[in-house]
Coordinates of C-alpha atoms in Angstrom, one line a residue:
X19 CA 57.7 15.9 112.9
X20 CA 55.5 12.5 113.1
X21 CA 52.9 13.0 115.5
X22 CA 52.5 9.9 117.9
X23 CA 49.2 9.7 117.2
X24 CA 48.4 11.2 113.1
X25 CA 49.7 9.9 110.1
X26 CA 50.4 12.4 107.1
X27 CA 49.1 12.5 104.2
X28 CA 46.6 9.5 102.2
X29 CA 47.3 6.4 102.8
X30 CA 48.0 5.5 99.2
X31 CA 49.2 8.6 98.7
X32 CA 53.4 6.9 98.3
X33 CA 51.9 5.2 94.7
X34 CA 51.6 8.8 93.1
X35 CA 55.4 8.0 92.9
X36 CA 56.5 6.3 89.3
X37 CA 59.4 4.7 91.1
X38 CA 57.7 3.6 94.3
X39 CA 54.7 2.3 92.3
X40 CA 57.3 0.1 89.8
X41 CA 59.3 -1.2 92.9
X42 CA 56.2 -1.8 94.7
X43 CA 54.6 -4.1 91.9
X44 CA 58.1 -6.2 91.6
X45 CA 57.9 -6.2 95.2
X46 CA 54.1 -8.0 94.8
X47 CA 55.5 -10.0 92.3
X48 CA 58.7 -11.3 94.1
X49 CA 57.3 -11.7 97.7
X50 CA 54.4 -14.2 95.8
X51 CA 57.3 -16.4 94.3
X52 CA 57.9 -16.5 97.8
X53 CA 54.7 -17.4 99.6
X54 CA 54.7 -20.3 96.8
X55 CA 58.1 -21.2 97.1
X56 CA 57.3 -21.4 101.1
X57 CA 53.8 -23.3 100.4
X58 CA 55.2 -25.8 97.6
X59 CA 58.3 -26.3 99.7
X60 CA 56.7 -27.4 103.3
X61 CA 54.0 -29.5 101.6
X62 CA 56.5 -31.2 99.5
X63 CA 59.1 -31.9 102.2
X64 CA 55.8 -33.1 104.1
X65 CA 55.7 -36.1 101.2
X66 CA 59.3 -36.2 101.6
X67 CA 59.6 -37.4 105.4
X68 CA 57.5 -37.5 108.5
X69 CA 59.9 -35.6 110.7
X70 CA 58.2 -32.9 112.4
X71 CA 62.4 -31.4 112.9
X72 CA 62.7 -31.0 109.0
X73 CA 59.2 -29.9 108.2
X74 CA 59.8 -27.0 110.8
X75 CA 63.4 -26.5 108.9
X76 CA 61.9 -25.4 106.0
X77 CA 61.5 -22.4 107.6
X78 CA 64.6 -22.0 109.1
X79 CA 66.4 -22.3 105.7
X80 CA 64.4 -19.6 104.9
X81 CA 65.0 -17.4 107.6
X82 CA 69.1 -18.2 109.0
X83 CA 70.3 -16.5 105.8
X84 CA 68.2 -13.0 107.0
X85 CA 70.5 -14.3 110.4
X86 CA 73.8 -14.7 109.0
X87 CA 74.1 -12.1 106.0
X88 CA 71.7 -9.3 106.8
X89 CA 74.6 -7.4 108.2
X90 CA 76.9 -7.2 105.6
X91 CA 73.8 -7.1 103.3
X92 CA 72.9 -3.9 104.9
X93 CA 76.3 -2.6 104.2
X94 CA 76.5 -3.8 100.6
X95 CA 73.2 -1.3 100.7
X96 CA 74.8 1.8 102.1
X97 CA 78.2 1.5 100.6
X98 CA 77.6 0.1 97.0
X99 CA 75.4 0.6 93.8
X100 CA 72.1 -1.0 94.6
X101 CA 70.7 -1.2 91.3
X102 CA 74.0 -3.9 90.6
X103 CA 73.5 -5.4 93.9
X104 CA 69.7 -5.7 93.5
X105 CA 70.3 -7.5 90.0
X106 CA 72.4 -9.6 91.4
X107 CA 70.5 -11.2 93.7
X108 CA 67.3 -11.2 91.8
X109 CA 69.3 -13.4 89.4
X110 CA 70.8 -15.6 92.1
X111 CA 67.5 -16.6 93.2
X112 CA 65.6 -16.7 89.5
X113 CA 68.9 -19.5 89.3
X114 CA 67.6 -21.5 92.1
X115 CA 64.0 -21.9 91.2
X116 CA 65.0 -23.2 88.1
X117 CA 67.2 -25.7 89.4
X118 CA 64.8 -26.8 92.1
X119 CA 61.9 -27.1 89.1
X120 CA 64.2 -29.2 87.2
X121 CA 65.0 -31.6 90.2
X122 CA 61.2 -31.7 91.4
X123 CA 60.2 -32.3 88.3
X124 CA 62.6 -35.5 87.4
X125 CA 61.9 -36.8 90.9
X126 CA 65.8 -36.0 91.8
X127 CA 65.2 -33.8 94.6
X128 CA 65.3 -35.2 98.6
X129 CA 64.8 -33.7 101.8
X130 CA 68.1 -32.6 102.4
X131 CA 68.6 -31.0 98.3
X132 CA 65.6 -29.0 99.4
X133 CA 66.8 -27.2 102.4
X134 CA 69.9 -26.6 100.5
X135 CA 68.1 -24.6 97.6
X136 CA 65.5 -23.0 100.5
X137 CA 68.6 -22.1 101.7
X138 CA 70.0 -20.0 98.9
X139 CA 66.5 -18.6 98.0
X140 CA 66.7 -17.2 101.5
X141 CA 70.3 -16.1 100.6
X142 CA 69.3 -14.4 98.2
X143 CA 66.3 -13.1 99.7
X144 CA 68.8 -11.7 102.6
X145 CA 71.4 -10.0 100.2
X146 CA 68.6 -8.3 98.5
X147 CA 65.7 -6.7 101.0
X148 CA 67.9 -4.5 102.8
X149 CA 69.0 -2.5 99.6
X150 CA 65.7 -2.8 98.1
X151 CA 63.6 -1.8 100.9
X152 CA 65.7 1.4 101.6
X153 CA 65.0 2.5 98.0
X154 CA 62.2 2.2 97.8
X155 CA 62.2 4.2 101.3
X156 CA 64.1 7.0 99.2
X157 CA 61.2 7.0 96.2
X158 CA 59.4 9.1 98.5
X159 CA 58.9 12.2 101.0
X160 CA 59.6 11.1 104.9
X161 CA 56.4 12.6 105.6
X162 CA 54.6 9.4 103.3
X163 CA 57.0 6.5 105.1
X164 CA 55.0 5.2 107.6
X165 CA 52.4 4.9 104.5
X166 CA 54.8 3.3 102.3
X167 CA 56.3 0.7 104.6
X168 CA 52.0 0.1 105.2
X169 CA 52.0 -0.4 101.3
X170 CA 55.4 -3.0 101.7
X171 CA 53.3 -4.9 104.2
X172 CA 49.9 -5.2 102.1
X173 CA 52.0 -6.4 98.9
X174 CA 53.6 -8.7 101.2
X175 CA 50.4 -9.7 102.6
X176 CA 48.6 -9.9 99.6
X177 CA 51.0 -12.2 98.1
X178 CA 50.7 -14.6 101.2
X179 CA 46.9 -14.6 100.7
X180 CA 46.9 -15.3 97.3
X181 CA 50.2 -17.4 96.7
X182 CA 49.5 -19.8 99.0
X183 CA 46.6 -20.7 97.3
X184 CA 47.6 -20.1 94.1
X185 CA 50.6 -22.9 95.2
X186 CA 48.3 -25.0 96.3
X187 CA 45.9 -24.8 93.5
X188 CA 48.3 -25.4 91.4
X189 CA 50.3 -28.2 93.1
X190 CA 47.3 -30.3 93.3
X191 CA 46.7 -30.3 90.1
X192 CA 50.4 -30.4 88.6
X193 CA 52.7 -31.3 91.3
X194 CA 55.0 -28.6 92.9
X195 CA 57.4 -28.8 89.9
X196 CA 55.2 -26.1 88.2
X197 CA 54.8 -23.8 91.4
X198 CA 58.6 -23.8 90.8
X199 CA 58.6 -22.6 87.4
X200 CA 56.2 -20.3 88.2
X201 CA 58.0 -18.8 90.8
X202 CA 61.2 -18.7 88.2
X203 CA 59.0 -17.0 85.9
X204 CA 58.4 -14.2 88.7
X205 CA 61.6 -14.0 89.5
X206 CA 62.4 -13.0 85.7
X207 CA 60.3 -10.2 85.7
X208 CA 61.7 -8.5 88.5
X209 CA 65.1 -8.9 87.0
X210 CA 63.7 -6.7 83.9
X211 CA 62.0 -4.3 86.6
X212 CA 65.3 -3.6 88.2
X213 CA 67.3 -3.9 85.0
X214 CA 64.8 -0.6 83.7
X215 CA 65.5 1.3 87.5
X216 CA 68.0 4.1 87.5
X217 CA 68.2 5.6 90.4
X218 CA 69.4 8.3 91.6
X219 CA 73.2 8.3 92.7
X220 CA 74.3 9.9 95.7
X221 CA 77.8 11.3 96.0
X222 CA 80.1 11.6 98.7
X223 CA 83.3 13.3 99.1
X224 CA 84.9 11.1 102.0
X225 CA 86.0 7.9 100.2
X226 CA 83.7 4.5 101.0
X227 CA 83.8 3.0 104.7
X228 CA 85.6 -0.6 105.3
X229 CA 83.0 -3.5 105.0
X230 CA 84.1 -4.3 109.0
X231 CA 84.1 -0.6 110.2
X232 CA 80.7 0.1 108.3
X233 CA 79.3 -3.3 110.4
X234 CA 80.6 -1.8 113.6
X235 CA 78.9 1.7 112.9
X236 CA 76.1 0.5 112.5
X237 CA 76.3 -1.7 115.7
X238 CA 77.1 1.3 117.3
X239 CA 74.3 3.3 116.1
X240 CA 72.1 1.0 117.4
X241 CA 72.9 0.3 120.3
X242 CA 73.0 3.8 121.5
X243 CA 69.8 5.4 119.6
X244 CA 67.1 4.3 121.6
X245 CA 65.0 5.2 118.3
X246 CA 66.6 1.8 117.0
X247 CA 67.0 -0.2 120.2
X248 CA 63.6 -0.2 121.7
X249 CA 61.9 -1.3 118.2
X250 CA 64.5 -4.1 117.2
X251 CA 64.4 -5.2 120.9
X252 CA 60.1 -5.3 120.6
X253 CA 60.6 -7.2 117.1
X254 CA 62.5 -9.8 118.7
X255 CA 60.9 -11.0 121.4
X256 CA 57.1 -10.9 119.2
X257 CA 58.9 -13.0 116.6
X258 CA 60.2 -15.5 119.1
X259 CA 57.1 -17.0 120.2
X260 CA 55.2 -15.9 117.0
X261 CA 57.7 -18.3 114.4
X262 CA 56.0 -21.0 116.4
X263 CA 52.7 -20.6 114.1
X264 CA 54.3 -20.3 110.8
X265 CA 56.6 -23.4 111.6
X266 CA 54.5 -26.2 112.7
X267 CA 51.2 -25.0 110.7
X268 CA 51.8 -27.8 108.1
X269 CA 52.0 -30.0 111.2
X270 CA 48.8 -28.9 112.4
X271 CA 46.7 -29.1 109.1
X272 CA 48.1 -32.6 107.8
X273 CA 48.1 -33.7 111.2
X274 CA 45.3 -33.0 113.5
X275 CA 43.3 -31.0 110.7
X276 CA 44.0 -33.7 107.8
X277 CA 44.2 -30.6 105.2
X278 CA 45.1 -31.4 101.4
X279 CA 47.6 -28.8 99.5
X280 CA 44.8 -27.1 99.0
X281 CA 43.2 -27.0 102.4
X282 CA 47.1 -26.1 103.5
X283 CA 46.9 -23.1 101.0
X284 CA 44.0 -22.0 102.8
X285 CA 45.1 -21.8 106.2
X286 CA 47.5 -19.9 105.4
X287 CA 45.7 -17.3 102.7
X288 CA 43.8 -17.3 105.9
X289 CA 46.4 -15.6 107.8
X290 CA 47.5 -13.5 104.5
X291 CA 43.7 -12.4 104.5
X292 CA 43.9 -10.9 108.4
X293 CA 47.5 -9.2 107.3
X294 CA 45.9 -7.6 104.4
X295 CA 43.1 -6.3 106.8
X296 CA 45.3 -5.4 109.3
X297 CA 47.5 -3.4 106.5
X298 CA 44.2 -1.5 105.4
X299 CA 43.3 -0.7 108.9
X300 CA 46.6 1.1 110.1
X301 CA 45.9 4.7 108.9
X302 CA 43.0 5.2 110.7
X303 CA 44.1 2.9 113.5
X304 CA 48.0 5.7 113.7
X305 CA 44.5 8.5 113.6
X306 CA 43.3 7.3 116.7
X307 CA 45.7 5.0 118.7
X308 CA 49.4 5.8 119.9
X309 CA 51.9 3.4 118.1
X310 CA 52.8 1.7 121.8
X311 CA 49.1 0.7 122.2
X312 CA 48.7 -0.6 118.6
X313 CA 51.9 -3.4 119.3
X314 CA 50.8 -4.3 122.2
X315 CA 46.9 -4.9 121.5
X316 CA 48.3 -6.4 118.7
X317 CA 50.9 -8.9 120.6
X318 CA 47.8 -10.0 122.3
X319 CA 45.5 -10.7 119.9
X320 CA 48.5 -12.9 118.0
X321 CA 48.8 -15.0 121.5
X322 CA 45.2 -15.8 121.5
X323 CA 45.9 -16.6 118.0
X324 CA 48.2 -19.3 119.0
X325 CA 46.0 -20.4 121.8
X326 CA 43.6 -21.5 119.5
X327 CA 45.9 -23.1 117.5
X328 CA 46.8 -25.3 120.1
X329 CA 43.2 -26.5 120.4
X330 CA 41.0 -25.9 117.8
X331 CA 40.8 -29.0 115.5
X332 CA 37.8 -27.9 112.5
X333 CA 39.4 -25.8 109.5
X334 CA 36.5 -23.7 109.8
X335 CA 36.7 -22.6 113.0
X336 CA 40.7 -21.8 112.7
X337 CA 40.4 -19.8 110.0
X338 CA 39.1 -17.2 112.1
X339 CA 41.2 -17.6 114.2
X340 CA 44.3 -17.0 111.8
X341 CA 42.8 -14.0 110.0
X342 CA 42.7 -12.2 113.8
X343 CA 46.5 -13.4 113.4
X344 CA 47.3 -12.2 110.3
X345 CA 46.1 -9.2 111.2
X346 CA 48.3 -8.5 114.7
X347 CA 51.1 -9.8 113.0
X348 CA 50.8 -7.0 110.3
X349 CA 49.9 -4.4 112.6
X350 CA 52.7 -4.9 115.3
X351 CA 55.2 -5.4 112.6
X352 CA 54.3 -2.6 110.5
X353 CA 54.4 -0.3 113.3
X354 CA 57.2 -1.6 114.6
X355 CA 59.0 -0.7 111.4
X356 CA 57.7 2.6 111.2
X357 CA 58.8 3.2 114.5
X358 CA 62.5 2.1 113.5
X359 CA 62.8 4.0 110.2
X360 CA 61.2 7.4 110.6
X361 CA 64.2 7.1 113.7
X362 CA 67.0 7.0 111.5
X363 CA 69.2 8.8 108.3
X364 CA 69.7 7.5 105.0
X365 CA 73.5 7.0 105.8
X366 CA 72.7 4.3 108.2
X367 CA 69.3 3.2 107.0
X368 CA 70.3 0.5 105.1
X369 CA 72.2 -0.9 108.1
X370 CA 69.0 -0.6 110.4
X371 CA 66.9 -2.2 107.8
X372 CA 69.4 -5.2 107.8
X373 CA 69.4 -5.4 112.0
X374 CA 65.5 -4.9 111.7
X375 CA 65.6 -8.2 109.6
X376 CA 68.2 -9.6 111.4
X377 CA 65.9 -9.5 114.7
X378 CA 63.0 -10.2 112.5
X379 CA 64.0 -13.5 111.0
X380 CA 66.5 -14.3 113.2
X381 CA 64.4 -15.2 116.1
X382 CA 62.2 -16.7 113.2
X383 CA 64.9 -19.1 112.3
X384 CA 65.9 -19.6 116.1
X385 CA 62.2 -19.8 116.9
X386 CA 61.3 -22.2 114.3
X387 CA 63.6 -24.7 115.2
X388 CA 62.4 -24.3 119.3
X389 CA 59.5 -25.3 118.4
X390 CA 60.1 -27.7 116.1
X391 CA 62.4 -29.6 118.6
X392 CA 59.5 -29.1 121.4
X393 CA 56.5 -30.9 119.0
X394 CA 58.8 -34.0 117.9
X395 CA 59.1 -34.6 121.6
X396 CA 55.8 -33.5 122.9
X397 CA 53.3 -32.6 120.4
X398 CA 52.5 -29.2 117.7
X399 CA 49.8 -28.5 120.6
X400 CA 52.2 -28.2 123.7
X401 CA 54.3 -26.3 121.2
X402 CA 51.6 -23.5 120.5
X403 CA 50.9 -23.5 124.0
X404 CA 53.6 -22.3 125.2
X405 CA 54.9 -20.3 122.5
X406 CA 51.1 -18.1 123.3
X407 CA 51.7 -18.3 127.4
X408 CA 55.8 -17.1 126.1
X409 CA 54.5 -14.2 124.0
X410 CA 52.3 -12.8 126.9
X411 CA 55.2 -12.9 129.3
X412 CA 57.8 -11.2 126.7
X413 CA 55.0 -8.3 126.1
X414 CA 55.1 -7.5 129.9
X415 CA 58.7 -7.8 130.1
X416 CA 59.4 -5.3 126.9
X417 CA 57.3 -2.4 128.2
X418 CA 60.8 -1.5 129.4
X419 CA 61.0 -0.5 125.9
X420 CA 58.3 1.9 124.6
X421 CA 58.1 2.5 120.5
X422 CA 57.5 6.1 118.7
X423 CA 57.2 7.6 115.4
X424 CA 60.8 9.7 115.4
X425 CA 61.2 13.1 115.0
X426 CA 62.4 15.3 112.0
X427 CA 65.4 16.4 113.9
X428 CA 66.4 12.7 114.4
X429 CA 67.5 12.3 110.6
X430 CA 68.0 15.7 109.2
X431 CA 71.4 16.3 108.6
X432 CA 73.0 18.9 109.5
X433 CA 76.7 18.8 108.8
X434 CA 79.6 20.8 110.8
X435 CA 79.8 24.2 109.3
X436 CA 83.1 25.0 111.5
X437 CA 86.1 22.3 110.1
X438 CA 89.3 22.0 112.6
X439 CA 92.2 24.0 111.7
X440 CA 94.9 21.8 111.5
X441 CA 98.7 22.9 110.8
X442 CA 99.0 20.4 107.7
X443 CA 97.7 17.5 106.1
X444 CA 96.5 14.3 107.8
X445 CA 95.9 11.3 105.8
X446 CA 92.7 10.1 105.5
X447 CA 93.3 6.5 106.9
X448 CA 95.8 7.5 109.7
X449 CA 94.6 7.3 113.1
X450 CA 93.5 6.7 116.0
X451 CA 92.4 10.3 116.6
X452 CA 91.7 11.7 120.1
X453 CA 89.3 14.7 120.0
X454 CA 89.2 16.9 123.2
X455 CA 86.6 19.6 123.9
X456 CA 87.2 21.7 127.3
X457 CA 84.1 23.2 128.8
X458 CA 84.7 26.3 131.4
X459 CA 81.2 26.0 133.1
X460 CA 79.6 27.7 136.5
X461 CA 80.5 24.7 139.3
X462 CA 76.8 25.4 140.6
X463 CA 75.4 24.2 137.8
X464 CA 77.5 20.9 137.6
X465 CA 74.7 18.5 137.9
X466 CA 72.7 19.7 135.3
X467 CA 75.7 19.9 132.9
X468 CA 76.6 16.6 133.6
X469 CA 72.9 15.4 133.4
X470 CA 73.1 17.2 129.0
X471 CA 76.1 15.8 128.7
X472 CA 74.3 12.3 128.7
X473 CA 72.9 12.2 125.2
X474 CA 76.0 14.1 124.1
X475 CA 77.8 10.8 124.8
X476 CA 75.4 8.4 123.3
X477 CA 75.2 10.5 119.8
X478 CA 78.9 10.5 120.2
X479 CA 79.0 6.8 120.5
X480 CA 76.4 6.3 118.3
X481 CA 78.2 8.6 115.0
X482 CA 81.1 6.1 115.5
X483 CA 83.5 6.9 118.4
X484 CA 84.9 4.0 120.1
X485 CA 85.3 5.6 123.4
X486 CA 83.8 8.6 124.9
X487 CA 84.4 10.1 128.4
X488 CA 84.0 13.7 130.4
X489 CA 86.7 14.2 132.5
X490 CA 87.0 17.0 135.6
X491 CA 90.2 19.3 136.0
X492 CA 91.2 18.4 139.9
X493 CA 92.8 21.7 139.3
X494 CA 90.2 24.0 138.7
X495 CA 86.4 22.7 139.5
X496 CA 85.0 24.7 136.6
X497 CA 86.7 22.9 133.8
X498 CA 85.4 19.8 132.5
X499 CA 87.1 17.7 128.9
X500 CA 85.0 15.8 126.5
X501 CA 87.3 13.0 124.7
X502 CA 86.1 10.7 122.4
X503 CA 88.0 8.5 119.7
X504 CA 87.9 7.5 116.6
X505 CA 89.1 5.1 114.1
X506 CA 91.1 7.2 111.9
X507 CA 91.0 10.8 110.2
X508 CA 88.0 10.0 107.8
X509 CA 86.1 8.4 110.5
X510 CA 86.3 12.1 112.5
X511 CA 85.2 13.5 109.1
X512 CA 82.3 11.0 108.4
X513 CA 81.1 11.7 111.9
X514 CA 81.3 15.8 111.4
X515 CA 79.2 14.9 108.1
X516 CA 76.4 12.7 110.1
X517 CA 75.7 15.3 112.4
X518 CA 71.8 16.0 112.7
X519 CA 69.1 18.8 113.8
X520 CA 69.0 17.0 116.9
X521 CA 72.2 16.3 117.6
X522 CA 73.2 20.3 117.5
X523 CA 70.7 20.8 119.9
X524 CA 72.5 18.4 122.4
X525 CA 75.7 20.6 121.7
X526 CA 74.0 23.7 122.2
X527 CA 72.4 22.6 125.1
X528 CA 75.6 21.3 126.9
X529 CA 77.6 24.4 125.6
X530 CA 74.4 26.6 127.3
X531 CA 76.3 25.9 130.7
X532 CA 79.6 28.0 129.8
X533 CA 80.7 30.4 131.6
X534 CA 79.5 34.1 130.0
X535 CA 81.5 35.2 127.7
X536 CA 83.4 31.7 126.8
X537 CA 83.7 29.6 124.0
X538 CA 84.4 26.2 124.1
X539 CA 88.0 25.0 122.7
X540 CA 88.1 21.9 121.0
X541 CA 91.8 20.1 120.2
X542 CA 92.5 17.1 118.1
X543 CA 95.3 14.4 118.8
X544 CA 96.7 11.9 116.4
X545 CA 98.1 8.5 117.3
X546 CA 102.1 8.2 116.7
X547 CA 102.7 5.3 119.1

């Protein structure tokens, strides 16, 4: 089990891997095509129009992909081959750098051509992290993945110290056309990384779930693991207020700072410099601090952040400033990740990886475009105003909502040894099944049974059954049913096989309350009208 408080192991310790070390370097390589795409693109729509609206709609086109396809994305993850789909995508977006070089380059590209090619980069970056990010996940022991995920965050970091530099380095002296072709370049390589991956294949004897049941399952399992809930819930409402920085920073330094590219690129390699800190600094911080107090130190620190944002008018004296934000934006987000995925099984995890960016980038698309809208009518300093006074009153309201390192008994599986005895063969697709379980307990001790029978219900709910209820006998005070149901046969199958460590204790727990001697007897109904 995770301690709250200790982190196992070194914390490079997940690069001893071959395959997590390869994935990790095309993981540097693609998040700085990136960063330079990001840099290249803002500065250039900059020279493209004043409007404060499109500027902040760069990242929006980025980010509304993560919003609309990092559902199904997730599914594509946990139901299909990943090396195919990771290809795939890697080639979709190596496609439309070298499309947007060419049109740069010519002088044939206009505001709205670039937030249509920002737009399928960020397709193509949505299609593609949840399937990454879970193998990579997989290239290691559980007891390394908070390290690993702190690895994901430093190669992300580093690439948006150094590529927005090396954008505008580069931009400035050749125009963004080459930034482009660099990033193509990057893109390429990555391709030959994953073309070289095998991994290994996992093999399942229940055929593959529906692309619109899979989505609902994994709806279902988080809404009712509160594992998942609490830290996609706490990503949300940081990222709200927090997209306010990323979005209107090219506002702020060719406005009120009067930055070139390459004064741009260091504002923000100034906030890649705090994230790589803040990444270096998490495994002795998860030594010393609980994971609850390390968001929410961090939340502040990222407000005052934006406070000084809102004021500050010397590059010099910002910079600072966004290094202390770089580094709570790291630390909360890394931990809030941890939290999420050391909560959750591999049969779902590419699912929770997709909602985690779907909160994540979702309020960044959402909150991107807020506070866009609020500088073209006020100003990019009202805007980071309130987005830091917003991000203090959201970190009060979520301590509703505390976050956690989850337990080994959380994902271990532990599959149903005892199969039901049916008296022929049911189709795999027919359904809907009812499954009854009666319960002969000691009437004195109805209020605790009825308190275990809680989380009983939620892992019901949460393995996939649409409706789950615990009925009394008005009969006989003693006997109580548990009926849940499912979708069809293979759904009742696939929910036998995701049973966990923890979830048999809940069961043994509630099945503690029988009467001596009794066994519980468990009858299953299928649908014929």
């Amino acid at each position: 089990m995770l301690s709250q408080r200790v982190a196992i192991g070194s914390a490079w310790s997940p690069l001893r891997h071959p395959t997590f070390s390869r994935l990790w370097l095309a993981s540097l390589t693609s998040y700085l095509a990136v960063w330079m795409q990001s840099v290249a693109g803002a500065w250039l729509m900059t020279s493209l129009t004043r409007s404060a609206l499109l500027v902040a709609l760069m990242q929006t086109a980025i980010s509304l992909p993560m919003c609309l396809l990092s559902l199904p994305a997730g599914v594509l993850g946990d139901l299909l081959d990943r090396r195919r789909l990771i290809l795939s995508t890697q080639a979709l977006m190596l496609l439309a750098s070298c499309l947007l070089a060419a049109l740069t380059l010519f002088g044939a590209i206009g505001p709205a051509g670039l937030l249509a090619l920002t737009f399928v980069l960020g397709t193509g970056m949505a299609l593609n992290g949840p399937a990454w990010q879970s193998s990579m996940c997989e290239a290691i022991d559980r007891t390394e993945l908070a390290q690993a995920l702190t690895l994901i965050g430093i190669a992300y970091n580093i690439a948006r110290a150094v590529g927005p530099a090396l954008a505008g380095g580069i931009q400035t002296a050749s125009g963004p056309w080459l930034v482009f072709v660099v990033n193509a370049a990057a893109y390429a390589w990555v391709v030959v990384v994953a073309w070289r991956w095998q991994p290994a294949s996992i093999r399942s004897h229940l055929p593959p779930e529906r692309l619109l049941s899979a989505i609902r399952v994994g709806l279902s399992y988080a809404a009712h693991a509160s594992g998942v809930r609490a830290p996609l819930i706490r990503t949300a409402t940081f990222m709200l207020p927090a997209s306010s920085l990323w979005a209107l920073i090219p506002v702020v330094g060719q406005g009120r700072l009067g930055t070139s590219a390459a004064g741009f690129g260091f504002l923000i390699g100034s906030l890649g410099v705090g994230a790589i800190l803040g990444g270096l600094a998490l495994h002795w911080l998860r030594e010393r601090v609980a994971l609850e107090t390390q968001v929410r130190t961090a939340t502040v620190a990222y407000a005052l952040t934006l406070a000084s944002s809102a004021v500050l008018s010397d590059v010099w004296t910002l910079c600072p400033a966004l290094v202390l934000g770089g580094a709570a934006w790291s630390i909360a987000l890394t931990s809030l990740s941890s939290a999420l995925l050391t909560s959750v099984p591999m049969w779902v995890r590419s699912r929770t990886i997709a909602l985690s960016m779907l909160a994540s980038q979702g309020f960044m698309a959402g909150g991107a475009a807020l506070w866009g809208v609020v500088a073209s009518h006020g100003s990019s300093e009202l805007a980071l105003a309130l987005a830091s006074g917003l991000m203090v009153i959201l970190m009060i309201w979520v301590r509703r909502y505390p976050v956690e390192f989850g337990a080994e008994s959380d994902v271990t599986l532990s599959p149903a040894e005892v199969q039901p005895q049916l008296s022929g063969s049911v189709p795999p697709e027919a359904g809907p099944v009812a499954v009854e379980i009666c319960y002969r307990i000691d009437p004195r001790r109805r209020d605790e049974f009825l308190r275990a029978s809680e989380p009983v219900g939620r892992l019901r709910r949460r393995n996939g059954a649409r409706i789950w209820r615990l009925y009394r006998d008005l009969a006989d005070e003693s006997v109580y049913v548990e009926r849940f149901i499912v979708d069809s046969w293979v759904d009742y199958q696939r929910q036998l096989a995701r049973s966990t460590v923890a979830d048999h204790e809940h069961e043994e727990r509630i099945r503690s309350f029988l009467q001596a001697g009794d066994q519980i007897e468990v009858s299953h109904y299928l649908a014929e009208r």
